[in-house]
Short mmCIF file of C-alpha atoms in Angstrom, two decimals:
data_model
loop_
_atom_site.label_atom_id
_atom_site.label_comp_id
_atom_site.label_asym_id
_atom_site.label_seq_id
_atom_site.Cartn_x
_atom_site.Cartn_y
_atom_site.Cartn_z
CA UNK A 1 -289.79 2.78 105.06
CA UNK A 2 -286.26 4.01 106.06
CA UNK A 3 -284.48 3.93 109.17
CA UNK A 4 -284.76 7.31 110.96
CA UNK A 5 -281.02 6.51 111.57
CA UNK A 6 -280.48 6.30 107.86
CA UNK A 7 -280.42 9.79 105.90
CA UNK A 8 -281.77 10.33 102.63
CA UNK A 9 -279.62 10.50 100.14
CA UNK A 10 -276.51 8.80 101.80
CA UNK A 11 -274.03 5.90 100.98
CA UNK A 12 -276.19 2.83 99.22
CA UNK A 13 -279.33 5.22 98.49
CA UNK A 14 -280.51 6.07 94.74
CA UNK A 15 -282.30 9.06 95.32
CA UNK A 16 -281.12 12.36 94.59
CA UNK A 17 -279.34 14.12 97.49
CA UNK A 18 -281.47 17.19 98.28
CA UNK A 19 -280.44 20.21 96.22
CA UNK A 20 -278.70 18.40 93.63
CA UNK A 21 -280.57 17.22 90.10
CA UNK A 22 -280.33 13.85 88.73
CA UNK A 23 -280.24 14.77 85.03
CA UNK A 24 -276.21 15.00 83.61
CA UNK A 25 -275.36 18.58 82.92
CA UNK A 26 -274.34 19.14 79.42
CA UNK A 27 -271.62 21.17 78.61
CA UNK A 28 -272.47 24.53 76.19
CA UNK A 29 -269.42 25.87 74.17
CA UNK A 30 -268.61 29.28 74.95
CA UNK A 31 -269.22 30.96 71.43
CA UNK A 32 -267.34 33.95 70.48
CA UNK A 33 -269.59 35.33 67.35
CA UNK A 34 -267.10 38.21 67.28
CA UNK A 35 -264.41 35.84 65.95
CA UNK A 36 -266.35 34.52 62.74
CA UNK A 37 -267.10 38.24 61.94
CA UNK A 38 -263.55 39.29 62.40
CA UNK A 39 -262.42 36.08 60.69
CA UNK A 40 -264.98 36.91 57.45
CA UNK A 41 -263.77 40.72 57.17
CA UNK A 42 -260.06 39.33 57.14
CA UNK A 43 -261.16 36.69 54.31
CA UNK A 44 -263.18 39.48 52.28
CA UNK A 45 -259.63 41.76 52.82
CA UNK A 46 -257.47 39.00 51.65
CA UNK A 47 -259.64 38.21 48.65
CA UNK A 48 -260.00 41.65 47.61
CA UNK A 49 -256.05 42.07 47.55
CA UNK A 50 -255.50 38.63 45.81
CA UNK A 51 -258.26 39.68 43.28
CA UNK A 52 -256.02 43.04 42.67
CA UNK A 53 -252.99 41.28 42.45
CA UNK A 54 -254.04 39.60 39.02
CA UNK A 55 -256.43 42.41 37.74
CA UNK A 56 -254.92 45.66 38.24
CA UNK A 57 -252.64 46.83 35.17
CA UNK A 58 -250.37 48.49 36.95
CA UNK A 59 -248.44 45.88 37.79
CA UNK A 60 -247.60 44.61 34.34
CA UNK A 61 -246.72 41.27 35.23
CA UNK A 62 -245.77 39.21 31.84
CA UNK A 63 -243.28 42.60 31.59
CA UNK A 64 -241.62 42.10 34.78
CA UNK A 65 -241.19 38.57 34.88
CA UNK A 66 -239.27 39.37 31.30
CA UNK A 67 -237.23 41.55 32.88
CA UNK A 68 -236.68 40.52 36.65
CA UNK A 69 -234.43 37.20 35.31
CA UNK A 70 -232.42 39.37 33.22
CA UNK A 71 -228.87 39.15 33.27
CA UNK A 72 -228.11 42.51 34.74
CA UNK A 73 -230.35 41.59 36.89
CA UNK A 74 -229.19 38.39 38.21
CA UNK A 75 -225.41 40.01 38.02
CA UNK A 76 -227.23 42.33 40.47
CA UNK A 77 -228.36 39.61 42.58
CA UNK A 78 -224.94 38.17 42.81
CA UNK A 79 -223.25 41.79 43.74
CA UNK A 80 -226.22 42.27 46.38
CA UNK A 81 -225.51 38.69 48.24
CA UNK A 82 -221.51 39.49 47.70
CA UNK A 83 -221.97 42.55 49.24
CA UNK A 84 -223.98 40.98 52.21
CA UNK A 85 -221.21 38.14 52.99
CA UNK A 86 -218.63 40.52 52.92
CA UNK A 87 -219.99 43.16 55.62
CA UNK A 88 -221.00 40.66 57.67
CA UNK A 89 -217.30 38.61 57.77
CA UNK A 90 -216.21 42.32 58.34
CA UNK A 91 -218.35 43.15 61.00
CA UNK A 92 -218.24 40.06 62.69
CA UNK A 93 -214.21 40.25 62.82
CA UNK A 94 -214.23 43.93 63.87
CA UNK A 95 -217.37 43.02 66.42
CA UNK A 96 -215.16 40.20 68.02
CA UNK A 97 -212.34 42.84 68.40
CA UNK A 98 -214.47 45.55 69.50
CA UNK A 99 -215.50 43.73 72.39
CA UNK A 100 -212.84 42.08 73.44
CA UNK A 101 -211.55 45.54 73.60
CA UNK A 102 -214.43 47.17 75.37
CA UNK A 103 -214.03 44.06 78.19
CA UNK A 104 -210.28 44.36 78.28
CA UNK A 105 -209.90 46.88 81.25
CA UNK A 106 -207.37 48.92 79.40
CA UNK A 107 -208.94 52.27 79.56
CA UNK A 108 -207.36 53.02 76.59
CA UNK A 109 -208.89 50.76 74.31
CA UNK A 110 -212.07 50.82 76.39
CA UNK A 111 -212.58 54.52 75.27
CA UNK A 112 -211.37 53.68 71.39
CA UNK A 113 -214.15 50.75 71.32
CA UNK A 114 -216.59 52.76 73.01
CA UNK A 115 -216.10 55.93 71.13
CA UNK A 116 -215.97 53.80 67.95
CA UNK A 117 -219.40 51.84 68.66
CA UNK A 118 -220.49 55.89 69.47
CA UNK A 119 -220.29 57.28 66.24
CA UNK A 120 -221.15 54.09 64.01
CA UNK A 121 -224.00 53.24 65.71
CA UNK A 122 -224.98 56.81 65.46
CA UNK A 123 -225.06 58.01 62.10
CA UNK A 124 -227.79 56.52 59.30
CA UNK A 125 -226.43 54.18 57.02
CA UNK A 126 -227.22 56.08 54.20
CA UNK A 127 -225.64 58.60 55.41
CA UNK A 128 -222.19 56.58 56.17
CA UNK A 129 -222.56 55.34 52.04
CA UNK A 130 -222.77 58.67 50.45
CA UNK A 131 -220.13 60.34 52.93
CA UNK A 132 -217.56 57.00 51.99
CA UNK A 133 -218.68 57.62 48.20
CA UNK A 134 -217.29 60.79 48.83
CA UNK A 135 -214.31 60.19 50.74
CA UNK A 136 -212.54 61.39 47.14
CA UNK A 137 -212.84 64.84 48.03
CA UNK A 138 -211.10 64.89 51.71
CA UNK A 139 -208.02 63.06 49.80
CA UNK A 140 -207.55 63.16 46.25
CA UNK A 141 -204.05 60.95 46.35
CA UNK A 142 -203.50 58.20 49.16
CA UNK A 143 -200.06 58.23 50.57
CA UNK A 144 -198.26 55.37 52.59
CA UNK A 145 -195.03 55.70 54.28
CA UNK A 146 -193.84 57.52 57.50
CA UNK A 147 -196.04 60.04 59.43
CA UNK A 148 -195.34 63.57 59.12
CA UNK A 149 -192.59 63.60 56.79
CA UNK A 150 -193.18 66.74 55.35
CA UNK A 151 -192.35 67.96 59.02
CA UNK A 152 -189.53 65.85 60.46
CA UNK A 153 -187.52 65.91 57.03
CA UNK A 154 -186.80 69.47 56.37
CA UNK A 155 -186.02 69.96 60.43
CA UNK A 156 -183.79 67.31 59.93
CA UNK A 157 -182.31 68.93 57.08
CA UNK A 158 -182.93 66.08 54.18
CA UNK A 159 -185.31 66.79 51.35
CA UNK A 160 -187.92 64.48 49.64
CA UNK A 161 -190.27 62.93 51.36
CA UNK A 162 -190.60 59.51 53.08
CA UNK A 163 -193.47 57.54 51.31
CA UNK A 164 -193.19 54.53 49.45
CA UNK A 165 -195.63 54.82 47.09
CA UNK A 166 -199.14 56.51 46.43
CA UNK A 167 -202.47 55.55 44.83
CA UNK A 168 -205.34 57.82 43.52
CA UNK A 169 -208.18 57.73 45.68
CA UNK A 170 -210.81 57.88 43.24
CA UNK A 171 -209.26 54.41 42.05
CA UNK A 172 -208.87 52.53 45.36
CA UNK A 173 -212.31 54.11 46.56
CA UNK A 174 -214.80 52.62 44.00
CA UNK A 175 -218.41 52.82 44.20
CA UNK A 176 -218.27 48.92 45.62
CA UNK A 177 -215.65 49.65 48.09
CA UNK A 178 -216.98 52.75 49.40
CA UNK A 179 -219.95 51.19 49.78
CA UNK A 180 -218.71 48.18 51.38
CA UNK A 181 -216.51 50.14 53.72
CA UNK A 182 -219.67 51.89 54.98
CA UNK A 183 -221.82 48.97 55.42
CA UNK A 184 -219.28 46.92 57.13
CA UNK A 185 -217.73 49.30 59.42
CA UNK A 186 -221.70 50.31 60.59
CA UNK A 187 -222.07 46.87 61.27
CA UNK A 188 -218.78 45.91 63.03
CA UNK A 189 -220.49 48.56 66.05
CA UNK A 190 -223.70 46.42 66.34
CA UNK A 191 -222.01 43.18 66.13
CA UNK A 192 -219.62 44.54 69.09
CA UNK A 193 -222.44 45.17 71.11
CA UNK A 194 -223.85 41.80 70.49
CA UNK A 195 -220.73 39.81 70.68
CA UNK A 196 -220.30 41.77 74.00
CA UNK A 197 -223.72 41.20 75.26
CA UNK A 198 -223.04 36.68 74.66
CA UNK A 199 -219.50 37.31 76.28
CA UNK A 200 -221.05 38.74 79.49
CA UNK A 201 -224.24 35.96 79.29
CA UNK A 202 -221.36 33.50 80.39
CA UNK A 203 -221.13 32.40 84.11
CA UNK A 204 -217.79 33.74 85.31
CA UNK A 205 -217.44 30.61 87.60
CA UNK A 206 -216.59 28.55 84.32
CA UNK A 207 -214.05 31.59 83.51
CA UNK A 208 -212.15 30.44 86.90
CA UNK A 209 -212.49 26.99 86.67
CA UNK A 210 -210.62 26.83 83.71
CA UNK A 211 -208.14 29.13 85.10
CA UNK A 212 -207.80 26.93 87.68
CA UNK A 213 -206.80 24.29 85.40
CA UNK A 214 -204.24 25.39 83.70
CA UNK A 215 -206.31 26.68 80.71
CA UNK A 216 -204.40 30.03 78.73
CA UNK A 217 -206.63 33.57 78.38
CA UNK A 218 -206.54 32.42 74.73
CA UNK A 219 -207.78 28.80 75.23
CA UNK A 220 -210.18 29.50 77.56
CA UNK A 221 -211.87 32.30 74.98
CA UNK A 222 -211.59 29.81 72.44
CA UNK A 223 -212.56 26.50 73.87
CA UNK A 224 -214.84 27.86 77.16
CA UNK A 225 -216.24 31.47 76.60
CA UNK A 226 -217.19 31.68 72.99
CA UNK A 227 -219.02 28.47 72.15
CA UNK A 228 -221.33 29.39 75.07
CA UNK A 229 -221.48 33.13 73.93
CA UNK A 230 -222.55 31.50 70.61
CA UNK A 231 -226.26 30.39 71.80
CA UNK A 232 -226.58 34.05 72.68
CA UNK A 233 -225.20 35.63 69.58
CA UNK A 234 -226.54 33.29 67.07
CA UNK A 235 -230.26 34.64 66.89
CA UNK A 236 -229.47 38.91 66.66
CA UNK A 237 -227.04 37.62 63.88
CA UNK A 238 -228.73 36.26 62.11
CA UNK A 239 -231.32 38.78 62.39
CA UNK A 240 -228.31 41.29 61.27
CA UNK A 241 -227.45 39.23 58.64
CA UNK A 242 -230.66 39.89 56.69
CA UNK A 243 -231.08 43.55 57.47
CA UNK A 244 -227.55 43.60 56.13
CA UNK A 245 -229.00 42.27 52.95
CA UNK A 246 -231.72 44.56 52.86
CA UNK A 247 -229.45 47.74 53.28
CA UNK A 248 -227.36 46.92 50.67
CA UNK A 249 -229.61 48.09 48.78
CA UNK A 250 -228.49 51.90 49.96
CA UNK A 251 -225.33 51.21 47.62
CA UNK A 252 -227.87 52.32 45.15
CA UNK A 253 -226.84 55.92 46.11
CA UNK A 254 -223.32 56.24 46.38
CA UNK A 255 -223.75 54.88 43.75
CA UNK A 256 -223.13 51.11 42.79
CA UNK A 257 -224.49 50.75 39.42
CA UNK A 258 -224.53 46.76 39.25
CA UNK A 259 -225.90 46.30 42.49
CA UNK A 260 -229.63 44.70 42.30
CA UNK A 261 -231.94 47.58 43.54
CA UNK A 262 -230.43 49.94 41.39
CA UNK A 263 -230.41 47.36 37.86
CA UNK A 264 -234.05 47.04 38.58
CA UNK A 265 -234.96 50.66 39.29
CA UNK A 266 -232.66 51.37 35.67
CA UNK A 267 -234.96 49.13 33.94
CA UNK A 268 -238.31 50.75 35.16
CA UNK A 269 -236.97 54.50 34.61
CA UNK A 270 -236.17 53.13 30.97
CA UNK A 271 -239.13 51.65 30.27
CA UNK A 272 -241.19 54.20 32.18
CA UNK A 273 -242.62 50.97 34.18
CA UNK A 274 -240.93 51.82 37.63
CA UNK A 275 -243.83 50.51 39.76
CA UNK A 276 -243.71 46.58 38.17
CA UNK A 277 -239.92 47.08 39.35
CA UNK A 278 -240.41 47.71 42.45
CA UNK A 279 -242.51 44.87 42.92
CA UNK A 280 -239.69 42.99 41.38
CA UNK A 281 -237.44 44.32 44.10
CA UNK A 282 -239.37 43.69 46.60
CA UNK A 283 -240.21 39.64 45.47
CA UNK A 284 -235.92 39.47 44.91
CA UNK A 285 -235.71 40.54 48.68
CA UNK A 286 -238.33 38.30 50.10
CA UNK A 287 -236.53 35.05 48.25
CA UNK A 288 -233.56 35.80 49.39
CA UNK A 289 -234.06 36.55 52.80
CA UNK A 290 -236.59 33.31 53.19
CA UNK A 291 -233.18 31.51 52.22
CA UNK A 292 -231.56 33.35 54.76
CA UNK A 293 -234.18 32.95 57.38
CA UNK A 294 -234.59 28.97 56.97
CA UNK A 295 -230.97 28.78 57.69
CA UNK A 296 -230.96 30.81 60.74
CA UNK A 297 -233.43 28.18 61.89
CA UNK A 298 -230.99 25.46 61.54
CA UNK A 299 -227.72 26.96 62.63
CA UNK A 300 -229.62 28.03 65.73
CA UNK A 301 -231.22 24.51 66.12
CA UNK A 302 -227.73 23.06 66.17
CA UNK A 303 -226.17 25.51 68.90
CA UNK A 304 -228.63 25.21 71.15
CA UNK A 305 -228.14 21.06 70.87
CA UNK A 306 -224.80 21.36 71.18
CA UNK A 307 -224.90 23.63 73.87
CA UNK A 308 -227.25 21.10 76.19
CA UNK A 309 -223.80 20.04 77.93
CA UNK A 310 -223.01 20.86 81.73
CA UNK A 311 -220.65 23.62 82.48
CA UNK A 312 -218.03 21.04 84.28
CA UNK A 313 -218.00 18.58 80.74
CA UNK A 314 -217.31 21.87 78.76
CA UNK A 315 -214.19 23.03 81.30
CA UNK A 316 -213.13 19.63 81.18
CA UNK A 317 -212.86 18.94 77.47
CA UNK A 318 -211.54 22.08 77.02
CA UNK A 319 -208.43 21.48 79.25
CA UNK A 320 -207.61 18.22 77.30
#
């Protein structure tokens, strides 16, 4: 027998405190039956799409893997990833410039930046390539020398003119350059806004520190502001980088005739196989910007270790 004083159940006793079951509970998985049915359409989808991949004639592939290696082809290629590097070195110069400009405090140049970023940002890129393809029309011959010298000469009393030599447009303005004007000039208004958006990101604190220092406007952009900025312009970049690549292929229309997309959309319209083409395009593209994209990884893996420094190590190498 127990002690009345003793309860049942307590500290020392084996039996099962009242309310309570001896037996271990055994966990049951939640099961989520929708999820194997979801997962089994998406395999049956995928399947179905691999299966047309290799069956369906339309694609043709023996003929475009002749043809998508060909060397107007890969001379297309080349004039494609040219095209790319240039407009972004472009952009990115103009960018820096733009908002450097647009943070200045000069009205002046405040308004120019903004009303440049305006209208650049605001008309299709398409658009800006056939209108620059054009450019031909608005001036036939391309004059450099003084301003207005067909109006300060003759009040002046001398005759001629004051230019030092001219070029024909429709030579200096080839399909390439037009095109390349166009892209890179779009893009110097989004890099602006980028660049703009890293300047601000850094703490203005560091900005007076260095002042404090000694540190020039100059230095302290160069050795303080911008490798900071860099963290936060890296990434849209990057991303701008390969939707630069991607619109080059609107140089097609003003038109560049040995850029990539238009060398592969020849070839179909030739040999009346435009849709195996197109796939061709489409699997240039995607290799390309894979390259691009597993680079993007690693230039933004090694900014954001090199920018794990405090602010007051940064000031102070910078002032040495």
């Amino acid at each position: 027998m127990t002690s009345p004083s003793e309860p049942v159940g307590g500290p020392g006793s084996k039996e099962p405190t009242p309310g309570r079951s001896a037996a271990p509970i055994t966990a049951v998985p939640v099961r989520y039956p929708e999820r194997w049915v979801a997962a089994g359409i998406i395999l049956v989808l995928a399947a179905m799409f691999v299966h047309m991949l290799f069956t369906n004639p339309a694609f043709n592939w023996p003929f475009m893997l002749d043809n998508m290696f060909s060397e107007p082809v890969v001379r297309g290629v080349w004039v494609t990833l040219s095209a790319t590097v240039l407009s972004m070195v472009i952009g990115v110069v103009l960018g820096i410039v733009l908002a450097v400009m647009r943070l200045s405090g000069n009205p002046v140049l405040v308004t120019v930046s903004w009303t440049y970023t305006w209208f650049f940002r605001g008309v299709p890129r398409l658009v800006l390539a056939v209108l620059f393809g054009n450019l031909a029309i608005l001036y036939s011959t391309i004059h450099i020398g003084l301003p207005f010298d067909n109006y300060w000469m003759p009040w002046l009393g001398l005759e001629g003119d004051a230019r030092f030599f001219e070029i024909d447009a429709r030579t200096l303005l080839t399909g390439y350059t037009a095109g390349l004007l166009a892209l890179s000039l779009s893009e110097g208004a989004y890099m602006a806004e980028i660049i703009r958006a890293g300047l601000q990101s850094v703490d203005k604190g560091q900005t007076e520190a260095s002042q404090a220092l000694g540190m020039s406007k100059s230095k302290i952009m160069r050795r303080i502001t911008l490798p900071q900025a860099m963290r936060v312009v890296i990434p849209p970049t990057g991303n701008e980088t390969i939707a630069m690549l991607k619109d080059t292929a609107l140089l097609a229309y003003v038109p560049v005739t040995i850029e990539l997309f238009y060398q592969l959309q020849a070839i179909g319209t030739r040999s009346y196989q435009i849709f195996p083409m197109l796939v061709a395009a489409c699997l240039w593209y995607l290799a390309i910007t894979s390259v691009l994209m597993t680079g993007q990884y690693f230039i933004e893996r090694r900014f954001n270790r090199s920018g794990r420094g405090t602010a007051r190590e940064r000031i102070v190498g910078g002032a040495h």
